[in-house]
mmCIF file of C-alpha atoms in Angstrom:
data_model
loop_
_atom_site.group_PDB
_atom_site.id
_atom_site.type_symbol
_atom_site.label_atom_id
_atom_site.label_comp_id
_atom_site.label_asym_id
_atom_site.label_seq_id
_atom_site.Cartn_x
_atom_site.Cartn_y
_atom_site.Cartn_z
ATOM 1 C CA UNK A 202 1.084 -46.007 -59.699
ATOM 2 C CA UNK A 203 2.846 -42.786 -58.718
ATOM 3 C CA UNK A 204 0.778 -40.824 -56.163
ATOM 4 C CA UNK A 205 1.831 -37.214 -55.692
ATOM 5 C CA UNK A 206 1.761 -35.976 -52.111
ATOM 6 C CA UNK A 207 -0.345 -32.854 -51.633
ATOM 7 C CA UNK A 208 1.329 -29.784 -50.123
ATOM 8 C CA UNK A 209 1.809 -30.274 -46.392
ATOM 9 C CA UNK A 210 3.916 -29.387 -43.374
ATOM 10 C CA UNK A 211 5.647 -32.064 -41.340
ATOM 11 C CA UNK A 212 3.717 -33.353 -38.334
ATOM 12 C CA UNK A 213 0.602 -31.197 -38.804
ATOM 13 C CA UNK A 214 -2.153 -33.704 -39.511
ATOM 14 C CA UNK A 215 -4.977 -32.262 -37.381
ATOM 15 C CA UNK A 216 -5.451 -28.519 -37.635
ATOM 16 C CA UNK A 217 -7.893 -25.711 -38.350
ATOM 17 C CA UNK A 218 -5.763 -25.034 -41.447
ATOM 18 C CA UNK A 219 -5.683 -27.276 -44.506
ATOM 19 C CA UNK A 220 -2.224 -26.960 -46.044
ATOM 20 C CA UNK A 221 -3.249 -28.653 -49.270
ATOM 21 C CA UNK A 222 -5.068 -25.364 -49.920
ATOM 22 C CA UNK A 223 -2.831 -22.614 -51.334
ATOM 23 C CA UNK A 224 -4.683 -20.052 -49.197
ATOM 24 C CA UNK A 225 -2.939 -21.289 -46.045
ATOM 25 C CA UNK A 226 0.507 -20.638 -47.472
ATOM 26 C CA UNK A 227 -0.136 -16.962 -48.080
ATOM 27 C CA UNK A 228 0.002 -13.685 -46.229
ATOM 28 C CA UNK A 229 1.293 -14.063 -42.665
ATOM 29 C CA UNK A 230 0.022 -17.597 -42.014
ATOM 30 C CA UNK A 231 3.156 -19.469 -43.052
ATOM 31 C CA UNK A 232 5.180 -17.614 -40.403
ATOM 32 C CA UNK A 233 3.227 -19.327 -37.622
ATOM 33 C CA UNK A 234 2.662 -22.698 -39.304
ATOM 34 C CA UNK A 235 6.227 -23.417 -40.433
ATOM 35 C CA UNK A 236 7.643 -23.119 -36.869
ATOM 36 C CA UNK A 237 5.143 -25.732 -35.647
ATOM 37 C CA UNK A 238 6.238 -28.112 -38.395
ATOM 38 C CA UNK A 239 9.856 -27.380 -37.486
ATOM 39 C CA UNK A 240 9.135 -28.271 -33.838
ATOM 40 C CA UNK A 241 7.412 -31.490 -34.937
ATOM 41 C CA UNK A 242 10.399 -32.359 -37.112
ATOM 42 C CA UNK A 243 12.872 -31.632 -34.316
ATOM 43 C CA UNK A 244 10.811 -33.885 -32.079
ATOM 44 C CA UNK A 245 11.069 -36.697 -34.640
ATOM 45 C CA UNK A 246 14.854 -36.259 -34.614
ATOM 46 C CA UNK A 247 14.995 -36.223 -30.779
ATOM 47 C CA UNK A 248 16.360 -32.659 -30.787
ATOM 48 C CA UNK A 249 15.437 -30.667 -27.666
ATOM 49 C CA UNK A 250 14.507 -27.014 -27.960
ATOM 50 C CA UNK A 251 16.447 -24.287 -26.162
ATOM 51 C CA UNK A 252 14.524 -22.963 -23.153
ATOM 52 C CA UNK A 253 15.056 -19.418 -21.876
ATOM 53 C CA UNK A 254 14.024 -19.302 -18.228
ATOM 54 C CA UNK A 255 13.934 -16.627 -15.540
ATOM 55 C CA UNK A 256 16.900 -17.173 -13.220
ATOM 56 C CA UNK A 257 16.926 -13.959 -11.210
ATOM 57 C CA UNK A 258 16.242 -10.264 -11.710
ATOM 58 C CA UNK A 259 19.427 -9.804 -13.731
ATOM 59 C CA UNK A 260 19.868 -13.112 -15.541
ATOM 60 C CA UNK A 261 18.167 -15.724 -17.664
ATOM 61 C CA UNK A 262 19.107 -19.396 -17.782
ATOM 62 C CA UNK A 263 19.193 -21.278 -21.098
ATOM 63 C CA UNK A 264 18.484 -25.013 -20.768
ATOM 64 C CA UNK A 265 16.966 -27.750 -22.917
ATOM 65 C CA UNK A 266 13.237 -28.324 -23.325
ATOM 66 C CA UNK A 267 11.639 -31.381 -24.901
ATOM 67 C CA UNK A 268 9.052 -30.654 -27.579
ATOM 68 C CA UNK A 269 6.608 -32.782 -25.582
ATOM 69 C CA UNK A 270 6.948 -30.275 -22.725
ATOM 70 C CA UNK A 271 6.254 -27.375 -25.063
ATOM 71 C CA UNK A 272 3.197 -29.100 -26.552
ATOM 72 C CA UNK A 273 2.019 -30.327 -23.157
ATOM 73 C CA UNK A 274 1.570 -33.920 -24.334
ATOM 74 C CA UNK A 275 3.512 -37.086 -25.106
ATOM 75 C CA UNK A 276 1.048 -38.025 -27.867
ATOM 76 C CA UNK A 277 2.569 -38.335 -31.355
ATOM 77 C CA UNK A 278 2.505 -35.239 -33.557
ATOM 78 C CA UNK A 279 -0.190 -36.780 -35.756
ATOM 79 C CA UNK A 280 -2.575 -37.157 -32.798
ATOM 80 C CA UNK A 281 -2.244 -33.569 -31.626
ATOM 81 C CA UNK A 282 -4.485 -30.777 -32.879
ATOM 82 C CA UNK A 283 -2.844 -27.481 -33.870
ATOM 83 C CA UNK A 284 -5.300 -24.612 -33.857
ATOM 84 C CA UNK A 285 -3.960 -21.304 -35.167
ATOM 85 C CA UNK A 286 -5.212 -17.843 -34.150
ATOM 86 C CA UNK A 287 -7.385 -19.320 -31.419
ATOM 87 C CA UNK A 288 -8.404 -18.318 -27.907
ATOM 88 C CA UNK A 289 -7.182 -20.500 -25.049
ATOM 89 C CA UNK A 290 -10.454 -21.230 -23.285
ATOM 90 C CA UNK A 291 -9.046 -22.185 -19.841
ATOM 91 C CA UNK A 292 -7.981 -18.545 -19.439
ATOM 92 C CA UNK A 293 -11.575 -17.302 -19.796
ATOM 93 C CA UNK A 294 -12.101 -17.988 -16.085
ATOM 94 C CA UNK A 295 -9.617 -15.237 -15.240
ATOM 95 C CA UNK A 296 -11.215 -12.373 -17.196
ATOM 96 C CA UNK A 297 -14.559 -10.610 -17.473
ATOM 97 C CA UNK A 298 -14.077 -9.488 -21.072
ATOM 98 C CA UNK A 299 -13.142 -11.284 -24.274
ATOM 99 C CA UNK A 300 -9.770 -12.977 -24.653
ATOM 100 C CA UNK A 301 -7.627 -12.151 -27.687
ATOM 101 C CA UNK A 302 -6.513 -15.005 -29.904
ATOM 102 C CA UNK A 303 -3.021 -16.411 -29.521
ATOM 103 C CA UNK A 304 -0.906 -17.730 -32.403
ATOM 104 C CA UNK A 305 -1.305 -21.416 -31.524
ATOM 105 C CA UNK A 306 -3.308 -23.603 -29.190
ATOM 106 C CA UNK A 307 -2.192 -27.238 -28.953
ATOM 107 C CA UNK A 308 -4.950 -29.720 -28.185
ATOM 108 C CA UNK A 309 -5.786 -33.407 -28.188
ATOM 109 C CA UNK A 310 -8.786 -35.702 -28.504
ATOM 110 C CA UNK A 311 -12.232 -35.326 -30.022
ATOM 111 C CA UNK A 312 -13.812 -33.131 -28.837
ATOM 112 C CA UNK A 313 -10.599 -31.170 -28.554
ATOM 113 C CA UNK A 314 -9.098 -30.668 -25.104
ATOM 114 C CA UNK A 315 -6.895 -27.571 -25.158
ATOM 115 C CA UNK A 316 -3.460 -28.166 -23.659
ATOM 116 C CA UNK A 317 -1.123 -25.248 -24.247
ATOM 117 C CA UNK A 318 -1.271 -21.670 -25.584
ATOM 118 C CA UNK A 319 1.833 -20.707 -27.565
ATOM 119 C CA UNK A 320 2.813 -17.360 -29.033
ATOM 120 C CA UNK A 321 5.110 -17.648 -32.069
ATOM 121 C CA UNK A 322 7.774 -15.170 -33.184
ATOM 122 C CA UNK A 323 9.739 -16.181 -36.261
ATOM 123 C CA UNK A 324 12.952 -14.136 -36.216
ATOM 124 C CA UNK A 325 15.983 -13.692 -38.425
ATOM 125 C CA UNK A 326 19.605 -13.985 -37.354
ATOM 126 C CA UNK A 327 21.404 -11.594 -37.555
ATOM 127 C CA UNK A 328 19.317 -8.435 -37.276
ATOM 128 C CA UNK A 329 20.540 -5.062 -38.511
ATOM 129 C CA UNK A 330 22.197 -4.214 -35.172
ATOM 130 C CA UNK A 331 24.407 -7.324 -35.153
ATOM 131 C CA UNK A 332 24.978 -8.196 -38.822
ATOM 132 C CA UNK A 333 28.353 -6.410 -38.952
ATOM 133 C CA UNK A 334 29.825 -8.430 -36.080
ATOM 134 C CA UNK A 335 31.170 -11.986 -35.819
ATOM 135 C CA UNK A 336 28.710 -14.892 -35.951
ATOM 136 C CA UNK A 337 28.972 -15.608 -32.249
ATOM 137 C CA UNK A 338 27.676 -12.079 -31.626
ATOM 138 C CA UNK A 339 24.608 -12.350 -33.857
ATOM 139 C CA UNK A 340 21.226 -11.581 -32.311
ATOM 140 C CA UNK A 341 17.608 -11.417 -33.438
ATOM 141 C CA UNK A 342 15.142 -8.557 -33.032
ATOM 142 C CA UNK A 343 11.996 -9.416 -31.079
ATOM 143 C CA UNK A 344 8.792 -7.424 -31.539
ATOM 144 C CA UNK A 345 6.251 -8.168 -28.823
ATOM 145 C CA UNK A 346 2.542 -7.525 -29.319
ATOM 146 C CA UNK A 347 -0.137 -6.856 -26.714
ATOM 147 C CA UNK A 348 -1.604 -10.374 -27.014
ATOM 148 C CA UNK A 349 1.752 -11.775 -25.881
ATOM 149 C CA UNK A 350 1.881 -9.703 -22.718
ATOM 150 C CA UNK A 351 -1.782 -10.448 -21.957
ATOM 151 C CA UNK A 352 -1.138 -14.166 -22.181
ATOM 152 C CA UNK A 353 2.020 -13.721 -20.109
ATOM 153 C CA UNK A 354 -0.079 -12.194 -17.327
ATOM 154 C CA UNK A 355 -2.766 -14.873 -17.684
ATOM 155 C CA UNK A 356 -0.157 -17.633 -17.608
ATOM 156 C CA UNK A 357 1.249 -16.229 -14.375
ATOM 157 C CA UNK A 358 -2.264 -16.065 -12.923
ATOM 158 C CA UNK A 359 -2.839 -19.713 -13.781
ATOM 159 C CA UNK A 360 0.512 -20.643 -12.213
ATOM 160 C CA UNK A 361 -0.542 -19.045 -8.945
ATOM 161 C CA UNK A 362 -3.847 -20.947 -9.105
ATOM 162 C CA UNK A 363 -2.180 -24.280 -9.814
ATOM 163 C CA UNK A 364 -1.566 -25.058 -6.145
ATOM 164 C CA UNK A 365 -3.770 -27.090 -3.877
ATOM 165 C CA UNK A 366 -6.633 -25.013 -2.481
ATOM 166 C CA UNK A 367 -5.077 -24.148 0.884
ATOM 167 C CA UNK A 368 -1.736 -23.232 -0.641
ATOM 168 C CA UNK A 369 -3.449 -21.284 -3.415
ATOM 169 C CA UNK A 370 -5.163 -19.006 -0.933
ATOM 170 C CA UNK A 371 -1.881 -18.263 0.819
ATOM 171 C CA UNK A 372 -0.170 -17.597 -2.518
ATOM 172 C CA UNK A 373 -2.799 -15.115 -3.635
ATOM 173 C CA UNK A 374 -2.582 -13.364 -0.268
ATOM 174 C CA UNK A 375 1.181 -13.134 -0.750
ATOM 175 C CA UNK A 376 0.796 -11.724 -4.267
ATOM 176 C CA UNK A 377 -1.502 -9.052 -2.903
ATOM 177 C CA UNK A 378 0.987 -8.262 -0.142
ATOM 178 C CA UNK A 379 3.654 -7.673 -2.778
ATOM 179 C CA UNK A 380 1.682 -5.271 -4.970
ATOM 180 C CA UNK A 381 -0.755 -3.537 -2.636
ATOM 181 C CA UNK A 382 1.777 -1.104 -1.114
ATOM 182 C CA UNK A 383 2.459 0.164 -4.640
ATOM 183 C CA UNK A 384 -1.077 0.408 -5.990
ATOM 184 C CA UNK A 385 -3.527 0.675 -3.094
ATOM 185 C CA UNK A 386 -3.884 4.455 -3.404
ATOM 186 C CA UNK A 387 -3.946 4.768 -7.196
ATOM 187 C CA UNK A 388 -6.942 6.837 -8.317
ATOM 188 C CA UNK A 389 -6.353 7.144 -12.059
ATOM 189 C CA UNK A 390 -4.506 4.305 -13.754
ATOM 190 C CA UNK A 391 -4.451 6.207 -17.038
ATOM 191 C CA UNK A 392 -2.782 9.303 -15.582
ATOM 192 C CA UNK A 393 0.840 9.645 -16.598
ATOM 193 C CA UNK A 394 1.394 12.205 -13.829
ATOM 194 C CA UNK A 395 0.147 9.774 -11.187
ATOM 195 C CA UNK A 396 1.754 6.622 -12.570
ATOM 196 C CA UNK A 397 5.205 7.953 -13.515
ATOM 197 C CA UNK A 398 6.487 8.140 -9.905
ATOM 198 C CA UNK A 399 5.213 4.570 -9.339
ATOM 199 C CA UNK A 400 7.159 2.868 -12.142
ATOM 200 C CA UNK A 401 10.248 2.191 -10.018
ATOM 201 C CA UNK A 402 8.185 0.800 -7.144
ATOM 202 C CA UNK A 403 6.166 -1.364 -9.523
ATOM 203 C CA UNK A 404 9.403 -2.712 -10.997
ATOM 204 C CA UNK A 405 10.765 -3.618 -7.550
ATOM 205 C CA UNK A 406 7.504 -5.369 -6.645
ATOM 206 C CA UNK A 407 7.508 -7.280 -9.932
ATOM 207 C CA UNK A 408 11.091 -8.435 -9.390
ATOM 208 C CA UNK A 409 10.120 -9.668 -5.932
ATOM 209 C CA UNK A 410 7.134 -11.561 -7.349
ATOM 210 C CA UNK A 411 9.242 -13.142 -10.116
ATOM 211 C CA UNK A 412 11.957 -14.193 -7.695
ATOM 212 C CA UNK A 413 9.566 -15.724 -5.164
ATOM 213 C CA UNK A 414 7.470 -17.613 -7.710
ATOM 214 C CA UNK A 415 9.944 -18.475 -10.488
ATOM 215 C CA UNK A 416 9.455 -22.191 -9.822
ATOM 216 C CA UNK A 417 5.970 -21.766 -11.327
ATOM 217 C CA UNK A 418 7.154 -20.532 -14.740
ATOM 218 C CA UNK A 419 6.072 -22.383 -17.878
ATOM 219 C CA UNK A 420 6.751 -22.224 -21.654
ATOM 220 C CA UNK A 421 4.819 -19.532 -23.508
ATOM 221 C CA UNK A 422 6.617 -18.033 -26.505
ATOM 222 C CA UNK A 423 8.247 -20.069 -29.269
ATOM 223 C CA UNK A 424 10.950 -18.156 -31.109
ATOM 224 C CA UNK A 425 12.251 -19.989 -34.172
ATOM 225 C CA UNK A 426 15.387 -18.479 -35.655
ATOM 226 C CA UNK A 427 16.483 -18.714 -39.265
ATOM 227 C CA UNK A 428 20.064 -17.763 -39.882
ATOM 228 C CA UNK A 429 21.364 -16.166 -43.072
ATOM 229 C CA UNK A 430 24.855 -15.492 -44.362
ATOM 230 C CA UNK A 431 25.351 -12.013 -42.961
ATOM 231 C CA UNK A 432 22.646 -9.662 -44.202
ATOM 232 C CA UNK A 433 22.176 -11.600 -47.450
ATOM 233 C CA UNK A 434 18.991 -13.624 -48.150
ATOM 234 C CA UNK A 435 21.105 -16.813 -48.411
ATOM 235 C CA UNK A 436 20.472 -19.366 -45.674
ATOM 236 C CA UNK A 437 23.465 -20.457 -43.596
ATOM 237 C CA UNK A 438 24.401 -24.137 -43.743
ATOM 238 C CA UNK A 439 23.011 -24.581 -40.243
ATOM 239 C CA UNK A 440 20.085 -22.226 -40.367
ATOM 240 C CA UNK A 441 17.139 -23.272 -38.186
ATOM 241 C CA UNK A 442 16.513 -23.730 -34.482
ATOM 242 C CA UNK A 443 13.873 -22.987 -31.865
ATOM 243 C CA UNK A 444 14.172 -21.055 -28.628
ATOM 244 C CA UNK A 445 11.296 -21.071 -26.146
ATOM 245 C CA UNK A 446 10.719 -18.352 -23.560
ATOM 246 C CA UNK A 447 8.923 -18.975 -20.296
ATOM 247 C CA UNK A 448 6.228 -16.562 -19.194
ATOM 248 C CA UNK A 449 8.529 -15.288 -16.418
ATOM 249 C CA UNK A 450 11.582 -14.988 -18.681
ATOM 250 C CA UNK A 451 9.705 -12.691 -21.085
ATOM 251 C CA UNK A 452 9.879 -9.977 -18.439
ATOM 252 C CA UNK A 453 13.617 -9.773 -19.091
ATOM 253 C CA UNK A 454 12.765 -8.203 -22.448
ATOM 254 C CA UNK A 455 11.765 -5.026 -20.617
ATOM 255 C CA UNK A 456 13.164 -5.152 -17.047
ATOM 256 C CA UNK A 457 16.589 -3.742 -17.894
ATOM 257 C CA UNK A 458 15.154 -0.903 -19.979
ATOM 258 C CA UNK A 459 12.866 0.106 -17.101
ATOM 259 C CA UNK A 460 15.840 0.232 -14.740
ATOM 260 C CA UNK A 461 17.700 2.540 -17.133
ATOM 261 C CA UNK A 462 15.085 4.815 -18.748
ATOM 262 C CA UNK A 463 16.245 7.141 -21.496
ATOM 263 C CA UNK A 464 13.715 9.792 -20.479
ATOM 264 C CA UNK A 465 12.893 10.041 -16.785
ATOM 265 C CA UNK A 466 9.976 12.367 -17.579
ATOM 266 C CA UNK A 467 8.113 9.828 -19.710
ATOM 267 C CA UNK A 468 6.708 6.325 -19.355
ATOM 268 C CA UNK A 469 8.305 4.248 -22.088
ATOM 269 C CA UNK A 470 6.749 1.208 -23.719
ATOM 270 C CA UNK A 471 8.856 -0.899 -21.336
ATOM 271 C CA UNK A 472 7.597 1.024 -18.322
ATOM 272 C CA UNK A 473 4.061 0.658 -19.618
ATOM 273 C CA UNK A 474 4.537 -3.127 -19.919
ATOM 274 C CA UNK A 475 5.687 -3.190 -16.278
ATOM 275 C CA UNK A 476 2.692 -1.190 -15.071
ATOM 276 C CA UNK A 477 0.226 -3.254 -17.084
ATOM 277 C CA UNK A 478 1.568 -6.583 -15.854
ATOM 278 C CA UNK A 479 1.810 -5.541 -12.214
ATOM 279 C CA UNK A 480 -1.688 -4.022 -12.280
ATOM 280 C CA UNK A 481 -3.082 -7.260 -13.733
ATOM 281 C CA UNK A 482 -1.397 -9.363 -11.048
ATOM 282 C CA UNK A 483 -2.585 -6.986 -8.336
ATOM 283 C CA UNK A 484 -6.175 -6.972 -9.602
ATOM 284 C CA UNK A 485 -6.107 -10.763 -9.907
ATOM 285 C CA UNK A 486 -4.915 -11.119 -6.308
ATOM 286 C CA UNK A 487 -8.027 -9.270 -5.174
ATOM 287 C CA UNK A 488 -10.624 -10.899 -7.403
ATOM 288 C CA UNK A 489 -11.213 -14.071 -9.387
ATOM 289 C CA UNK A 490 -11.684 -12.123 -12.622
ATOM 290 C CA UNK A 491 -10.023 -9.070 -14.160
ATOM 291 C CA UNK A 492 -11.152 -6.602 -16.812
ATOM 292 C CA UNK A 493 -8.379 -6.588 -19.442
ATOM 293 C CA UNK A 494 -9.574 -3.678 -21.578
ATOM 294 C CA UNK A 495 -8.809 -0.887 -19.081
ATOM 295 C CA UNK A 496 -5.290 -2.305 -18.726
ATOM 296 C CA UNK A 497 -4.255 -3.223 -22.266
ATOM 297 C CA UNK A 498 -6.439 -0.888 -24.313
ATOM 298 C CA UNK A 499 -6.055 1.893 -21.764
ATOM 299 C CA UNK A 500 -2.884 2.856 -19.881
ATOM 300 C CA UNK A 501 -1.196 4.032 -23.098
ATOM 301 C CA UNK A 502 0.786 6.917 -21.545
ATOM 302 C CA UNK A 503 1.250 8.661 -24.915
ATOM 303 C CA UNK A 504 2.547 5.468 -26.569
ATOM 304 C CA UNK A 505 0.786 3.940 -29.558
ATOM 305 C CA UNK A 506 -0.920 0.592 -29.013
ATOM 306 C CA UNK A 507 0.304 -0.976 -32.267
ATOM 307 C CA UNK A 508 2.786 -3.106 -30.343
ATOM 308 C CA UNK A 509 3.891 -3.557 -26.765
ATOM 309 C CA UNK A 510 7.629 -3.040 -27.335
ATOM 310 C CA UNK A 511 10.636 -4.338 -29.268
ATOM 311 C CA UNK A 512 14.214 -5.239 -28.407
ATOM 312 C CA UNK A 513 17.199 -5.440 -30.708
ATOM 313 C CA UNK A 514 19.444 -8.405 -31.355
ATOM 314 C CA UNK A 515 22.146 -6.767 -29.272
ATOM 315 C CA UNK A 516 19.995 -7.214 -26.170
ATOM 316 C CA UNK A 517 18.290 -10.523 -27.044
ATOM 317 C CA UNK A 518 21.709 -12.097 -27.701
ATOM 318 C CA UNK A 519 22.686 -11.536 -24.066
ATOM 319 C CA UNK A 520 19.532 -13.268 -22.858
ATOM 320 C CA UNK A 521 19.704 -16.212 -25.287
ATOM 321 C CA UNK A 522 23.455 -16.842 -25.316
ATOM 322 C CA UNK A 523 24.383 -20.480 -25.973
ATOM 323 C CA UNK A 524 26.218 -22.572 -28.563
ATOM 324 C CA UNK A 525 23.083 -23.144 -30.636
ATOM 325 C CA UNK A 526 22.506 -19.448 -31.109
ATOM 326 C CA UNK A 527 25.840 -19.364 -32.946
ATOM 327 C CA UNK A 528 25.241 -22.673 -34.762
ATOM 328 C CA UNK A 529 21.573 -23.680 -35.101
ATOM 329 C CA UNK A 530 20.951 -27.420 -34.977
ATOM 330 C CA UNK A 531 18.956 -27.865 -38.217
ATOM 331 C CA UNK A 532 20.804 -27.781 -41.550
ATOM 332 C CA UNK A 533 19.272 -26.192 -44.627
ATOM 333 C CA UNK A 534 19.166 -29.491 -46.529
ATOM 334 C CA UNK A 535 16.668 -30.751 -43.903
ATOM 335 C CA UNK A 536 14.036 -28.205 -44.961
ATOM 336 C CA UNK A 537 12.891 -30.655 -47.653
ATOM 337 C CA UNK A 538 11.705 -32.926 -44.826
ATOM 338 C CA UNK A 539 9.612 -30.123 -43.270
ATOM 339 C CA UNK A 540 7.951 -28.527 -46.311
ATOM 340 C CA UNK A 541 6.315 -31.343 -48.223
ATOM 341 C CA UNK A 542 4.521 -31.837 -51.523
ATOM 342 C CA UNK A 543 5.936 -28.722 -53.167
ATOM 343 C CA UNK A 544 4.232 -26.422 -50.692
ATOM 344 C CA UNK A 545 6.911 -23.783 -51.185
ATOM 345 C CA UNK A 546 5.374 -23.022 -54.598
ATOM 346 C CA UNK A 547 2.356 -21.557 -52.821
ATOM 347 C CA UNK A 548 4.325 -19.068 -50.720
ATOM 348 C CA UNK A 549 3.087 -15.566 -51.427
ATOM 349 C CA UNK A 550 4.446 -13.260 -48.746
ATOM 350 C CA UNK A 551 3.390 -9.632 -48.496
ATOM 351 C CA UNK A 552 6.073 -8.102 -46.275
ATOM 352 C CA UNK A 553 9.790 -7.854 -46.937
ATOM 353 C CA UNK A 554 10.734 -10.073 -43.984
ATOM 354 C CA UNK A 555 8.447 -12.849 -45.220
ATOM 355 C CA UNK A 556 9.646 -12.379 -48.778
ATOM 356 C CA UNK A 557 13.295 -12.880 -47.870
ATOM 357 C CA UNK A 558 12.407 -15.924 -45.799
ATOM 358 C CA UNK A 559 10.256 -17.572 -48.471
ATOM 359 C CA UNK A 560 12.775 -16.767 -51.237
ATOM 360 C CA UNK A 561 15.494 -18.422 -49.160
ATOM 361 C CA UNK A 562 13.307 -21.488 -48.645
ATOM 362 C CA UNK A 563 12.474 -21.739 -52.349
ATOM 363 C CA UNK A 564 16.106 -21.371 -53.394
ATOM 364 C CA UNK A 565 17.156 -24.033 -50.906
ATOM 365 C CA UNK A 566 14.500 -26.532 -52.029
ATOM 366 C CA UNK A 567 15.071 -25.888 -55.724
ATOM 367 C CA UNK A 568 18.667 -27.017 -55.275
ATOM 368 C CA UNK A 569 17.839 -29.959 -53.029
#
């Protein structure tokens, strides 16, 4: 008797999404689910992920990270629970108002014990700023949303709280010592006129905080890359890999731009990200709970709130540089082990980026 496997994604057995249902292959959902299956598959093949860490104010460090460290558990894939677009409940203790959802929360057990919040950014290699160069100079554009920077701040707050009680108190006192000279006299956080002269001081304080506490950094953002042949929709022979950014390393996406502002009379999106993060850390050093809304819904400084900021592949390449950025570890003929049961037939993307990605997947699997 020939039993046909229903559509599925490798390793995702327990989830708030049922991938035998065509609905969960549509719109923007596949872009967060496929990377999780890719990570599960890489785990089954004993492939480590590439981990982008904060080294110092000017540099990142790219090392290896086991998938078990990203997921926060050594349990097999099939015993983990993958909850998409979910709030990470342990962070509720840090805020007065409602948490936004994050792309993925990994959990275990029944009832589910939440283990790790993960933001997911599926990116293409090369982007339009690097496609004309040689392969070893390819980079991927990263667009960062407000939920990412909120969770970055919350993750840092949890890191500070992770110490034993006596040490924790001293750490929070030290955090306050770092930021209070910058912010103690602020009267209107939303005032561009008042906050503009503070940006440089806030940046210096943030760099001091990051340097002193970098040993507390932890994985937060998973950035899968899919590599094409130049700017064509054709997948490269070695086309898939995963980079993971720590909460501290994500600051490198805006630190350099704040140091070298294009307009010294304006607060850029990067400057805004600096002020929002440093205000959150300062407020948290003074109180157990913080109101997020005045920080992330306010403090716009004439910038739209549709996204936090973006960086081009030219810049991300410098931060992610390693051999696997030039040659991803997963070959295109392995995709058939990740997308199962003909699930690719259900792909119905709405945006151009998703369309190119899904068309590449379908073409690859049709010739498998």
